[in-house]
């Protein structure tokens, strides 16, 4: 059996979302599960789950393990995931989450996306999206071709920034990452599932590069 169950792990701004899109070019049916996206969706729709997560997310703190674990468990148990495999983006983030995952599923690889801290800051504090179509841009590294106009949908860009992409919250998110990363990396290293990826320029990866990384 080929590898089909991947964990993406790395600091905020390491490009887990971008890398997931790259993986989907090689494995189009794989299911991308981003816990951050699921929370943001629930927040927007003011669901009970969203209301539970809001205060944590606003401060750049982690949502309690039991809330996240239950949510991921529900998602992983669906038929599409069992059939096509998954990219877990943003989970597990803590050792208890990793242990809970091992009871639900056996991941094939954990890809650790490594990016320099200065680059991370630029990426996060500069990133914004088009309010019309969601296309992602960056003030420093990825501006639209024509200033103020969305490349993808042609609309005049109404600037939309994630509410937790500010200097104060970012510091908390990076500190939280550092604290939790060590034991998690150790745990997956021991299981021989850890693979380090230099993620400073993932957009330059070819399909062959990606296949090498995924070992497929
Ligand atoms: P980033 O990696 O840029 O910090 P995400 O989009 O992955 O952002 O997550 C945004 C927020 O959602 C986190 O700061 C946290 O509050 C919450 N969250 C996402 N995934 C988890 C998780 N596995 N455990 C706890 N909280 C989470
Ligand atoms: Zn657009």
Tab-separated table of C-alpha atoms in Angstrom, residues 59-216:
chain	number	residue	atom	x	y	z
A	59	UNK	CA	-5.776	35.284	21.719
A	60	UNK	CA	-3.650	32.945	19.612
A	61	UNK	CA	-4.115	30.157	22.162
A	62	UNK	CA	-4.879	26.541	21.421
A	63	UNK	CA	-8.449	25.315	21.627
A	64	UNK	CA	-8.678	22.622	24.373
A	65	UNK	CA	-7.535	19.169	23.247
A	66	UNK	CA	-10.842	17.396	23.859
A	67	UNK	CA	-12.724	19.825	21.592
A	68	UNK	CA	-10.267	19.428	18.703
A	69	UNK	CA	-9.874	15.691	19.120
A	70	UNK	CA	-13.601	15.050	18.929
A	71	UNK	CA	-13.891	17.240	15.849
A	72	UNK	CA	-11.036	15.472	14.020
A	73	UNK	CA	-12.271	12.062	15.056
A	74	UNK	CA	-15.659	12.764	13.463
A	75	UNK	CA	-13.999	13.893	10.261
A	76	UNK	CA	-11.573	10.958	10.010
A	77	UNK	CA	-14.396	8.482	10.412
A	78	UNK	CA	-16.127	9.585	7.226
A	79	UNK	CA	-16.039	7.310	4.183
A	80	UNK	CA	-14.229	9.740	1.836
A	81	UNK	CA	-11.232	9.832	4.177
A	82	UNK	CA	-11.090	6.083	4.581
A	83	UNK	CA	-11.138	5.720	0.823
A	84	UNK	CA	-8.732	8.464	-0.266
A	85	UNK	CA	-6.444	9.161	2.680
A	86	UNK	CA	-5.798	12.516	4.302
A	87	UNK	CA	-3.551	15.493	4.809
A	88	UNK	CA	-3.904	16.625	8.395
A	89	UNK	CA	-3.049	20.311	8.480
A	90	UNK	CA	-2.871	21.787	11.967
A	91	UNK	CA	-3.467	18.547	13.865
A	92	UNK	CA	-1.997	17.061	16.018
A	93	UNK	CA	-0.531	20.107	17.715
A	94	UNK	CA	0.051	18.634	21.174
A	95	UNK	CA	1.234	15.288	22.533
A	96	UNK	CA	-2.235	14.318	23.831
A	97	UNK	CA	-3.619	15.044	20.355
A	98	UNK	CA	-0.926	12.828	18.791
A	99	UNK	CA	-1.740	9.993	21.177
A	100	UNK	CA	-5.455	10.366	20.486
A	101	UNK	CA	-4.775	10.234	16.753
A	102	UNK	CA	-2.875	6.972	17.116
A	103	UNK	CA	-6.056	5.385	18.480
A	104	UNK	CA	-8.087	6.532	15.473
A	105	UNK	CA	-5.643	6.120	12.599
A	106	UNK	CA	-2.046	5.209	11.725
A	107	UNK	CA	-0.448	8.083	9.816
A	108	UNK	CA	2.214	7.139	7.246
A	109	UNK	CA	4.433	10.214	7.610
A	110	UNK	CA	4.754	13.469	9.502
A	111	UNK	CA	6.237	16.204	7.350
A	112	UNK	CA	7.929	18.849	9.429
A	113	UNK	CA	7.924	22.112	7.467
A	114	UNK	CA	10.965	24.153	8.461
A	115	UNK	CA	11.077	27.897	7.836
A	116	UNK	CA	13.212	30.658	9.284
A	117	UNK	CA	11.446	32.830	11.881
A	118	UNK	CA	12.002	36.128	10.029
A	119	UNK	CA	10.405	34.710	6.908
A	120	UNK	CA	7.459	33.494	8.946
A	121	UNK	CA	6.818	36.976	10.304
A	122	UNK	CA	6.839	38.494	6.839
A	123	UNK	CA	4.538	35.844	5.492
A	124	UNK	CA	2.005	36.168	8.265
A	125	UNK	CA	1.963	39.889	8.863
A	126	UNK	CA	1.864	40.527	5.116
A	127	UNK	CA	-0.785	38.049	4.098
A	128	UNK	CA	-4.287	39.004	3.039
A	129	UNK	CA	-6.980	37.640	0.774
A	130	UNK	CA	-9.480	38.857	-1.788
A	131	UNK	CA	-12.862	39.245	-0.113
A	132	UNK	CA	-14.653	38.223	-3.303
A	133	UNK	CA	-12.936	34.945	-4.168
A	134	UNK	CA	-10.530	34.159	-1.321
A	135	UNK	CA	-7.349	34.318	-3.461
A	136	UNK	CA	-4.292	34.691	-1.216
A	137	UNK	CA	-1.753	37.511	-1.495
A	138	UNK	CA	1.163	38.891	0.428
A	139	UNK	CA	2.167	42.514	0.781
A	140	UNK	CA	5.868	41.619	0.712
A	141	UNK	CA	6.212	38.410	-1.255
A	142	UNK	CA	3.145	37.916	-3.425
A	143	UNK	CA	1.353	41.103	-4.492
A	144	UNK	CA	-1.275	40.951	-7.260
A	145	UNK	CA	0.128	41.580	-10.749
A	146	UNK	CA	-1.828	44.795	-11.042
A	147	UNK	CA	-2.028	46.805	-7.849
A	148	UNK	CA	-5.440	46.641	-6.201
A	149	UNK	CA	-6.930	44.181	-8.714
A	150	UNK	CA	-7.392	40.480	-7.975
A	151	UNK	CA	-5.456	38.230	-10.404
A	152	UNK	CA	-7.977	35.462	-10.010
A	153	UNK	CA	-11.395	37.118	-10.205
A	154	UNK	CA	-10.576	40.574	-11.557
A	155	UNK	CA	-12.408	42.381	-8.768
A	156	UNK	CA	-11.052	45.440	-7.046
A	157	UNK	CA	-9.432	43.887	-4.013
A	158	UNK	CA	-11.204	44.435	-0.734
A	159	UNK	CA	-8.468	43.678	1.713
A	160	UNK	CA	-9.286	40.894	4.142
A	161	UNK	CA	-6.828	39.870	6.844
A	162	UNK	CA	-7.205	37.021	9.296
A	163	UNK	CA	-8.092	38.498	12.675
A	164	UNK	CA	-5.312	36.519	14.366
A	165	UNK	CA	-2.619	37.704	11.919
A	166	UNK	CA	-1.361	40.574	14.042
A	167	UNK	CA	1.961	41.066	15.815
A	168	UNK	CA	0.627	40.476	19.337
A	169	UNK	CA	-1.259	37.253	18.569
A	170	UNK	CA	1.498	35.983	16.320
A	171	UNK	CA	3.976	36.060	19.194
A	172	UNK	CA	1.643	33.841	21.224
A	173	UNK	CA	1.135	31.469	18.321
A	174	UNK	CA	4.877	31.111	17.723
A	175	UNK	CA	5.625	30.626	21.420
A	176	UNK	CA	2.854	28.034	21.717
A	177	UNK	CA	4.242	26.243	18.694
A	178	UNK	CA	7.782	26.105	20.093
A	179	UNK	CA	6.558	24.765	23.401
A	180	UNK	CA	4.468	21.972	21.908
A	181	UNK	CA	6.699	21.096	18.973
A	182	UNK	CA	9.545	19.476	20.918
A	183	UNK	CA	7.672	16.578	22.528
A	184	UNK	CA	5.632	16.032	19.388
A	185	UNK	CA	8.693	15.822	17.150
A	186	UNK	CA	10.327	13.443	19.594
A	187	UNK	CA	7.216	11.253	19.616
A	188	UNK	CA	7.076	10.917	15.827
A	189	UNK	CA	10.834	10.525	15.509
A	190	UNK	CA	10.647	7.547	17.821
A	191	UNK	CA	7.910	6.078	15.641
A	192	UNK	CA	10.175	6.657	12.602
A	193	UNK	CA	7.543	8.789	10.898
A	194	UNK	CA	9.338	12.135	11.011
A	195	UNK	CA	10.523	13.758	7.823
A	196	UNK	CA	12.004	17.250	7.671
A	197	UNK	CA	11.179	19.443	4.675
A	198	UNK	CA	12.814	22.759	3.884
A	199	UNK	CA	9.669	24.782	3.271
A	200	UNK	CA	11.099	28.176	2.380
A	201	UNK	CA	10.263	27.708	-1.270
A	202	UNK	CA	7.656	24.978	-1.619
A	203	UNK	CA	6.073	26.700	-4.614
A	204	UNK	CA	9.176	25.767	-6.603
A	205	UNK	CA	8.679	22.038	-5.962
A	206	UNK	CA	8.007	19.892	-9.023
A	207	UNK	CA	5.607	16.964	-8.958
A	208	UNK	CA	8.630	14.673	-8.764
A	209	UNK	CA	9.942	16.582	-5.736
A	210	UNK	CA	6.588	16.146	-4.045
A	211	UNK	CA	6.455	12.441	-4.807
A	212	UNK	CA	9.939	12.056	-3.337
A	213	UNK	CA	8.871	13.851	-0.197
A	214	UNK	CA	5.712	11.784	0.178
A	215	UNK	CA	7.589	8.594	-0.696
A	216	UNK	CA	4.970	7.549	-3.222
